[in-house]
Amino acid sequence: MPSPISRKGELPPVVVPPHLWMRSGRPGPGRVLHYGVPLAFAVIGLTADSTAAKMSLIGAGLLLWVLIPAVTQNALEKIGRTIEGASRRRAGSLLRTLRGRPLVSLFAPYAWVTLQEARLHLKLGDGKAAARAFAETARLCRQPDAVMLVSAQAHALVVAGDRKNARRLLNKLLKAKLVGPRDQLDLAIVLLTTSEKKARQALAYIEAARKTIGDHPRLVAAHAVALLQLEKVDKASEMLERAQIYLQEDPDPVVDDLVRRGRHKHRRVIEAQLRRERRARSRRTTIVVTSETAVNAVVGGIIDGMSDGEKVEAAKDEKAKEARRSLKKRGWADPTEARQQANISIELDGPIHKQSVS
């Protein structure tokens, strides 16, 4: 029984740096708190009587001006790390409660919220919702061509099964020479599920991605499909079984699709091999049977075309030939040949004329 897939194989997470999502808008209450509270301290400080009170209040206002965005960003990044490490089971509850958190509803930039929702949709296996959320994140960031977001959207489209649009985005990354390990695996999956003529190219992407990703279930399943398309059945069967074991433990729509394709291709390859073997056996049998039939036809066809009398005469001739061959082996002269030679000599001497006797 094959060993289970190593849990060390993990896909690189979708990471978008803060300077991108910080460009998007923020909720109104958060902006008021960010600007209003420090400004209020500064105004109160300016109206204070003592110099010490003025300096303290103005300093507190400046400190709040710096601290509020730093503290909120740190808290949002902590939530992001929680989302990154969440299991599929927990992802559902996080998605439902994300927008209701006070910190998120007051201070989180809109692009940050859509980014986290996209990551949670990916964990739940909803590629279409994740792709829409990533596209919305790119729009809010005003950076539709940002490499991280293009890569994330392509990955979500692969999960959704939209290979055409995924390939369009992945080709954009290829032209820019900005393909990462996860993109290489996604490219391999797209090639394997859209054509059976690019298995070698897909296999090259898989081997390159394995150096970073390791034996992730999607990579193992894609590797099995690539080997089956190259008709390398033995190794592919083992890898396909490993992917099936993982699928029973933790459902994954991409692995499920690849395993289904792999089983179908495996049956087709086995059936093709059996057909080739049957044809080869049939050709060998035909050659043997044809040779025997030819001999029987030569002998039997001549005999079958004779009448009963001719068959008797043929049998007598065959016996006579056997008798003559036996005489020759003993060194005796063949009487038939002797008679034939005598007849020939008489004919050469000329005709014999009968003379009358007077």
Short mmCIF file of C-alpha atoms in Angstrom, two decimals:
data_model
loop_
_atom_site.label_atom_id
_atom_site.label_comp_id
_atom_site.label_asym_id
_atom_site.label_seq_id
_atom_site.Cartn_x
_atom_site.Cartn_y
_atom_site.Cartn_z
CA MET A 1 0.00 0.00 0.00
CA PRO A 2 1.50 3.37 -0.97
CA SER A 3 2.50 5.77 1.78
CA PRO A 4 0.28 8.81 2.37
CA ILE A 5 1.26 12.08 0.80
CA SER A 6 3.69 14.12 2.85
CA ARG A 7 2.10 17.00 4.68
CA LYS A 8 5.28 19.04 4.10
CA GLY A 9 4.09 19.86 0.60
CA GLU A 10 2.28 23.18 0.87
CA LEU A 11 1.23 25.69 -1.75
CA PRO A 12 2.77 29.14 -1.34
CA PRO A 13 0.15 31.42 0.24
CA VAL A 14 -1.39 34.36 -1.59
CA VAL A 15 0.58 37.32 -0.25
CA VAL A 16 -0.20 40.93 -1.16
CA PRO A 17 2.07 43.53 0.47
CA PRO A 18 0.42 46.21 2.65
CA HIS A 19 1.50 49.06 0.40
CA LEU A 20 -0.99 47.77 -2.19
CA TRP A 21 -4.10 47.33 -0.07
CA MET A 22 -3.35 50.52 1.90
CA ARG A 23 -4.06 52.45 -1.31
CA SER A 24 -7.74 51.64 -1.21
CA GLY A 25 -10.41 53.59 0.65
CA ARG A 26 -11.34 53.13 4.30
CA PRO A 27 -14.61 53.21 6.24
CA GLY A 28 -15.77 56.70 7.23
CA PRO A 29 -15.81 56.12 11.01
CA GLY A 30 -12.22 54.94 10.91
CA ARG A 31 -11.09 58.02 9.03
CA VAL A 32 -12.90 60.24 11.52
CA LEU A 33 -11.16 58.54 14.42
CA HIS A 34 -7.80 58.64 12.68
CA TYR A 35 -7.99 62.34 11.92
CA GLY A 36 -10.53 63.60 14.46
CA VAL A 37 -9.10 62.32 17.74
CA PRO A 38 -5.55 63.66 17.22
CA LEU A 39 -6.95 66.92 15.92
CA ALA A 40 -9.19 67.25 18.98
CA PHE A 41 -6.21 66.79 21.29
CA ALA A 42 -4.28 69.38 19.34
CA VAL A 43 -7.11 71.93 19.49
CA ILE A 44 -7.62 71.37 23.20
CA GLY A 45 -3.91 71.76 23.73
CA LEU A 46 -3.83 75.04 21.87
CA THR A 47 -6.60 76.42 24.08
CA ALA A 48 -5.00 75.27 27.33
CA ASP A 49 -3.71 77.90 29.73
CA SER A 50 -0.43 76.39 30.82
CA THR A 51 2.42 75.67 28.49
CA ALA A 52 2.89 72.19 29.93
CA ALA A 53 -0.74 71.28 29.23
CA LYS A 54 -0.46 72.62 25.71
CA MET A 55 2.66 70.63 24.98
CA SER A 56 1.21 67.47 26.52
CA LEU A 57 -2.07 67.61 24.62
CA ILE A 58 -0.46 68.51 21.30
CA GLY A 59 2.11 65.73 21.82
CA ALA A 60 -0.66 63.26 22.60
CA GLY A 61 -2.45 64.29 19.42
CA LEU A 62 0.69 63.73 17.34
CA LEU A 63 1.29 60.40 19.05
CA LEU A 64 -2.25 59.26 18.31
CA TRP A 65 -1.83 60.39 14.70
CA VAL A 66 1.10 57.98 14.38
CA LEU A 67 -0.13 55.18 16.60
CA ILE A 68 -3.69 54.70 15.32
CA PRO A 69 -2.70 53.57 11.78
CA ALA A 70 0.29 51.56 13.07
CA VAL A 71 -1.78 49.71 15.68
CA THR A 72 -4.67 49.04 13.29
CA GLN A 73 -2.32 47.78 10.57
CA ASN A 74 -0.58 45.47 13.03
CA ALA A 75 -3.94 44.13 14.22
CA LEU A 76 -5.13 43.59 10.63
CA GLU A 77 -1.93 41.71 9.77
CA LYS A 78 -2.51 39.48 12.79
CA ILE A 79 -6.00 38.66 11.50
CA GLY A 80 -4.45 37.97 8.10
CA ARG A 81 -2.04 35.44 9.64
CA THR A 82 -4.95 33.77 11.40
CA ILE A 83 -6.79 33.48 8.08
CA GLU A 84 -3.68 32.11 6.38
CA GLY A 85 -3.33 29.30 8.92
CA ALA A 86 -7.04 28.52 9.17
CA SER A 87 -8.35 25.07 8.30
CA ARG A 88 -11.16 24.50 5.83
CA ARG A 89 -13.61 23.96 8.69
CA ARG A 90 -12.68 27.23 10.41
CA ALA A 91 -12.56 29.21 7.16
CA GLY A 92 -16.35 29.19 6.90
CA SER A 93 -16.87 30.80 10.31
CA LEU A 94 -14.11 33.34 9.69
CA LEU A 95 -15.72 34.34 6.40
CA ARG A 96 -19.10 34.85 8.05
CA THR A 97 -17.74 36.99 10.91
CA LEU A 98 -14.99 38.93 9.12
CA ARG A 99 -16.92 42.07 8.21
CA GLY A 100 -18.68 42.17 11.59
CA ARG A 101 -15.49 42.64 13.60
CA PRO A 102 -15.24 46.20 15.03
CA LEU A 103 -11.61 46.55 13.97
CA VAL A 104 -12.45 45.53 10.40
CA SER A 105 -15.65 47.56 10.12
CA LEU A 106 -13.94 50.72 11.47
CA PHE A 107 -10.38 50.65 10.17
CA ALA A 108 -9.79 47.95 7.54
CA PRO A 109 -9.15 49.22 3.99
CA TYR A 110 -11.70 47.88 1.53
CA ALA A 111 -9.01 46.07 -0.50
CA TRP A 112 -7.79 44.29 2.63
CA VAL A 113 -11.29 42.98 3.33
CA THR A 114 -11.81 41.65 -0.21
CA LEU A 115 -8.32 40.12 -0.16
CA GLN A 116 -9.05 38.17 3.03
CA GLU A 117 -12.42 37.07 1.69
CA ALA A 118 -10.71 35.79 -1.47
CA ARG A 119 -8.23 33.77 0.59
CA LEU A 120 -11.04 32.27 2.66
CA HIS A 121 -13.01 31.37 -0.48
CA LEU A 122 -9.91 29.56 -1.75
CA LYS A 123 -9.69 27.54 1.45
CA LEU A 124 -13.35 26.60 1.02
CA GLY A 125 -12.69 25.53 -2.60
CA ASP A 126 -14.92 28.22 -4.12
CA GLY A 127 -12.67 29.32 -6.96
CA LYS A 128 -15.23 31.52 -8.72
CA ALA A 129 -15.93 33.61 -5.61
CA ALA A 130 -12.20 33.84 -4.91
CA ALA A 131 -11.45 35.01 -8.46
CA ARG A 132 -14.14 37.72 -8.20
CA ALA A 133 -12.76 38.86 -4.84
CA PHE A 134 -9.19 39.02 -6.17
CA ALA A 135 -10.36 41.01 -9.19
CA GLU A 136 -12.20 43.41 -6.87
CA THR A 137 -9.05 43.74 -4.75
CA ALA A 138 -7.02 44.70 -7.82
CA ARG A 139 -9.64 47.29 -8.77
CA LEU A 140 -9.70 48.82 -5.29
CA CYS A 141 -5.90 48.93 -5.19
CA ARG A 142 -5.88 50.60 -8.61
CA GLN A 143 -3.23 48.05 -9.61
CA PRO A 144 -4.90 45.57 -12.01
CA ASP A 145 -1.52 44.35 -13.33
CA ALA A 146 0.11 43.73 -9.95
CA VAL A 147 1.95 40.40 -10.24
CA MET A 148 0.72 39.03 -6.90
CA LEU A 149 -2.91 39.75 -7.75
CA VAL A 150 -2.67 38.39 -11.31
CA SER A 151 -1.08 35.20 -9.96
CA ALA A 152 -3.74 34.89 -7.24
CA GLN A 153 -6.59 35.41 -9.70
CA ALA A 154 -5.14 32.81 -12.10
CA HIS A 155 -4.84 30.34 -9.22
CA ALA A 156 -8.46 30.94 -8.23
CA LEU A 157 -9.59 30.38 -11.83
CA VAL A 158 -7.72 27.05 -11.90
CA VAL A 159 -9.58 26.02 -8.75
CA ALA A 160 -12.84 27.15 -10.38
CA GLY A 161 -12.11 25.07 -13.49
CA ASP A 162 -11.95 28.12 -15.78
CA ARG A 163 -8.85 26.96 -17.62
CA LYS A 164 -9.19 29.39 -20.54
CA ASN A 165 -9.08 32.59 -18.48
CA ALA A 166 -6.51 31.08 -16.12
CA ARG A 167 -4.22 30.34 -19.05
CA ARG A 168 -4.62 33.91 -20.33
CA LEU A 169 -3.41 35.32 -17.01
CA LEU A 170 -0.63 32.75 -16.65
CA ASN A 171 0.63 33.54 -20.15
CA LYS A 172 0.83 37.19 -19.08
CA LEU A 173 3.10 36.13 -16.23
CA LEU A 174 5.15 33.94 -18.58
CA LYS A 175 5.79 36.82 -20.95
CA ALA A 176 6.92 38.97 -18.04
CA LYS A 177 9.08 36.07 -16.73
CA LEU A 178 7.43 36.37 -13.32
CA VAL A 179 6.20 32.80 -12.88
CA GLY A 180 6.47 31.40 -9.37
CA PRO A 181 6.25 27.77 -8.14
CA ARG A 182 2.47 27.92 -7.64
CA ASP A 183 2.09 29.41 -11.12
CA GLN A 184 4.19 26.56 -12.57
CA LEU A 185 1.88 24.00 -11.00
CA ASP A 186 -1.17 25.90 -12.23
CA LEU A 187 0.31 26.00 -15.74
CA ALA A 188 0.88 22.25 -15.64
CA ILE A 189 -2.72 21.63 -14.54
CA VAL A 190 -4.06 23.89 -17.30
CA LEU A 191 -1.95 22.13 -19.96
CA LEU A 192 -2.96 18.65 -18.77
CA THR A 193 -6.67 19.46 -18.66
CA THR A 194 -6.84 21.24 -22.02
CA SER A 195 -4.62 19.05 -24.22
CA GLU A 196 -3.02 15.60 -24.19
CA LYS A 197 -0.22 16.70 -26.52
CA LYS A 198 1.65 18.85 -23.99
CA ALA A 199 2.28 16.30 -21.28
CA ARG A 200 6.07 16.67 -21.52
CA GLN A 201 5.85 20.44 -21.12
CA ALA A 202 3.51 20.01 -18.17
CA LEU A 203 5.89 17.48 -16.63
CA ALA A 204 8.73 20.02 -16.84
CA TYR A 205 6.62 22.58 -14.94
CA ILE A 206 5.72 19.95 -12.34
CA GLU A 207 9.35 19.03 -11.73
CA ALA A 208 10.28 22.72 -11.39
CA ALA A 209 7.43 23.36 -8.93
CA ARG A 210 8.31 20.29 -6.83
CA LYS A 211 11.61 21.89 -5.78
CA THR A 212 9.66 24.46 -3.74
CA ILE A 213 6.23 22.95 -3.15
CA GLY A 214 7.23 19.34 -2.51
CA ASP A 215 4.75 16.49 -2.82
CA HIS A 216 1.59 18.52 -2.50
CA PRO A 217 -1.52 16.45 -3.38
CA ARG A 218 -2.30 18.61 -6.42
CA LEU A 219 1.24 18.17 -7.68
CA VAL A 220 1.11 14.39 -7.16
CA ALA A 221 -2.24 14.12 -8.95
CA ALA A 222 -1.02 16.31 -11.84
CA HIS A 223 2.16 14.23 -12.09
CA ALA A 224 0.09 11.05 -12.33
CA VAL A 225 -2.04 12.48 -15.16
CA ALA A 226 1.08 13.63 -17.04
CA LEU A 227 2.65 10.17 -16.80
CA LEU A 228 -0.58 8.52 -17.97
CA GLN A 229 -0.72 10.81 -20.99
CA LEU A 230 2.81 9.60 -21.76
CA GLU A 231 1.56 5.99 -21.17
CA LYS A 232 3.91 5.37 -18.23
CA VAL A 233 1.31 3.33 -16.39
CA ASP A 234 3.22 1.68 -13.53
CA LYS A 235 4.54 4.80 -11.79
CA ALA A 236 1.38 6.76 -12.61
CA SER A 237 -0.83 4.13 -10.97
CA GLU A 238 1.05 4.41 -7.69
CA MET A 239 0.89 8.22 -7.67
CA LEU A 240 -2.80 8.18 -8.60
CA GLU A 241 -3.53 5.90 -5.66
CA ARG A 242 -1.65 8.24 -3.32
CA ALA A 243 -3.74 11.17 -4.53
CA GLN A 244 -6.93 9.18 -3.95
CA ILE A 245 -5.87 8.48 -0.37
CA TYR A 246 -5.37 12.17 0.27
CA LEU A 247 -8.70 12.98 -1.35
CA GLN A 248 -10.47 10.74 1.14
CA GLU A 249 -8.81 12.58 4.02
CA ASP A 250 -9.25 16.16 2.81
CA PRO A 251 -11.49 16.96 -0.19
CA ASP A 252 -9.99 19.27 -2.80
CA PRO A 253 -11.84 20.18 -6.04
CA VAL A 254 -8.62 20.37 -8.08
CA VAL A 255 -7.31 17.01 -6.84
CA ASP A 256 -10.76 15.49 -7.36
CA ASP A 257 -10.85 16.67 -10.98
CA LEU A 258 -7.31 15.43 -11.67
CA VAL A 259 -8.00 12.04 -10.07
CA ARG A 260 -11.16 11.66 -12.14
CA ARG A 261 -9.26 12.47 -15.31
CA GLY A 262 -6.45 10.15 -14.25
CA ARG A 263 -8.79 7.19 -13.67
CA HIS A 264 -10.44 7.76 -17.04
CA LYS A 265 -7.08 8.03 -18.81
CA HIS A 266 -5.79 4.96 -16.96
CA ARG A 267 -8.70 2.87 -18.28
CA ARG A 268 -8.12 4.16 -21.80
CA VAL A 269 -4.39 3.38 -21.70
CA ILE A 270 -4.99 -0.15 -20.35
CA GLU A 271 -7.69 -0.80 -22.97
CA ALA A 272 -5.37 0.46 -25.74
CA GLN A 273 -2.59 -1.84 -24.54
CA LEU A 274 -4.96 -4.82 -24.48
CA ARG A 275 -6.16 -4.01 -28.00
CA ARG A 276 -2.56 -3.86 -29.24
CA GLU A 277 -1.79 -7.20 -27.59
CA ARG A 278 -4.89 -8.80 -29.12
CA ARG A 279 -3.97 -7.49 -32.57
CA ALA A 280 -0.42 -8.80 -32.18
CA ARG A 281 -1.70 -12.25 -31.14
CA SER A 282 -4.18 -12.21 -34.00
CA ARG A 283 -1.43 -11.44 -36.52
CA ARG A 284 0.76 -14.27 -35.22
CA THR A 285 -2.16 -16.72 -35.32
CA THR A 286 -3.10 -15.61 -38.83
CA ILE A 287 0.43 -16.22 -40.09
CA VAL A 288 0.52 -19.77 -38.66
CA VAL A 289 -2.98 -20.64 -39.79
CA THR A 290 -2.38 -19.20 -43.25
CA SER A 291 0.78 -21.27 -43.70
CA GLU A 292 -0.99 -24.50 -42.72
CA THR A 293 -3.99 -23.61 -44.85
CA ALA A 294 -1.81 -22.96 -47.86
CA VAL A 295 -0.21 -26.41 -47.63
CA ASN A 296 -3.55 -28.11 -47.12
CA ALA A 297 -5.04 -26.15 -50.00
CA VAL A 298 -2.28 -27.22 -52.37
CA VAL A 299 -2.63 -30.87 -51.47
CA GLY A 300 -6.33 -31.01 -50.76
CA GLY A 301 -7.34 -28.75 -53.63
CA ILE A 302 -5.76 -30.99 -56.24
CA ILE A 303 -7.35 -34.07 -54.78
CA ASP A 304 -10.75 -32.47 -54.32
CA GLY A 305 -10.83 -31.49 -58.00
CA MET A 306 -10.48 -35.09 -59.18
CA SER A 307 -13.15 -37.64 -59.93
CA ASP A 308 -13.20 -40.99 -58.16
CA GLY A 309 -11.46 -42.73 -61.07
CA GLU A 310 -8.81 -40.06 -61.26
CA LYS A 311 -8.19 -40.34 -57.52
CA VAL A 312 -7.62 -44.12 -57.94
CA GLU A 313 -5.23 -43.54 -60.84
CA ALA A 314 -3.42 -40.86 -58.85
CA ALA A 315 -3.03 -43.27 -55.94
CA LYS A 316 -1.63 -45.95 -58.32
CA ASP A 317 0.81 -43.45 -59.82
CA GLU A 318 1.95 -42.42 -56.34
CA LYS A 319 2.55 -46.08 -55.41
CA ALA A 320 4.46 -46.65 -58.65
CA LYS A 321 6.64 -43.61 -57.96
CA GLU A 322 7.39 -44.90 -54.48
CA ALA A 323 8.36 -48.31 -55.95
CA ARG A 324 10.70 -46.69 -58.50
CA ARG A 325 12.32 -44.56 -55.77
CA SER A 326 12.85 -47.75 -53.73
CA LEU A 327 14.55 -49.49 -56.72
CA LYS A 328 16.85 -46.52 -57.28
CA LYS A 329 17.93 -46.57 -53.64
CA ARG A 330 18.91 -50.28 -54.07
CA GLY A 331 20.89 -49.51 -57.25
CA TRP A 332 18.50 -51.19 -59.65
CA ALA A 333 17.48 -49.73 -62.95
CA ASP A 334 14.06 -48.19 -63.29
CA PRO A 335 12.18 -50.39 -65.81
CA THR A 336 10.05 -47.47 -66.94
CA GLU A 337 13.14 -45.40 -67.76
CA ALA A 338 14.72 -48.44 -69.54
CA ARG A 339 11.62 -48.83 -71.71
CA GLN A 340 11.59 -45.13 -72.50
CA GLN A 341 15.26 -45.26 -73.55
CA ALA A 342 14.61 -48.34 -75.73
CA ASN A 343 11.73 -46.61 -77.48
CA ILE A 344 13.86 -43.55 -78.09
CA SER A 345 16.69 -45.67 -79.65
CA ILE A 346 14.26 -47.48 -81.94
CA GLU A 347 12.84 -44.22 -83.16
CA LEU A 348 16.35 -42.89 -83.84
CA ASP A 349 17.30 -46.00 -85.94
CA GLY A 350 14.36 -45.41 -88.25
CA PRO A 351 11.17 -47.29 -88.95
CA ILE A 352 11.27 -51.03 -89.42
CA HIS A 353 9.88 -52.15 -92.79
CA LYS A 354 8.29 -55.51 -93.13
CA GLN A 355 9.93 -57.43 -96.03
CA SER A 356 7.92 -59.82 -98.07
CA VAL A 357 9.24 -63.35 -98.54
CA SER A 358 9.03 -64.62 -101.95
#
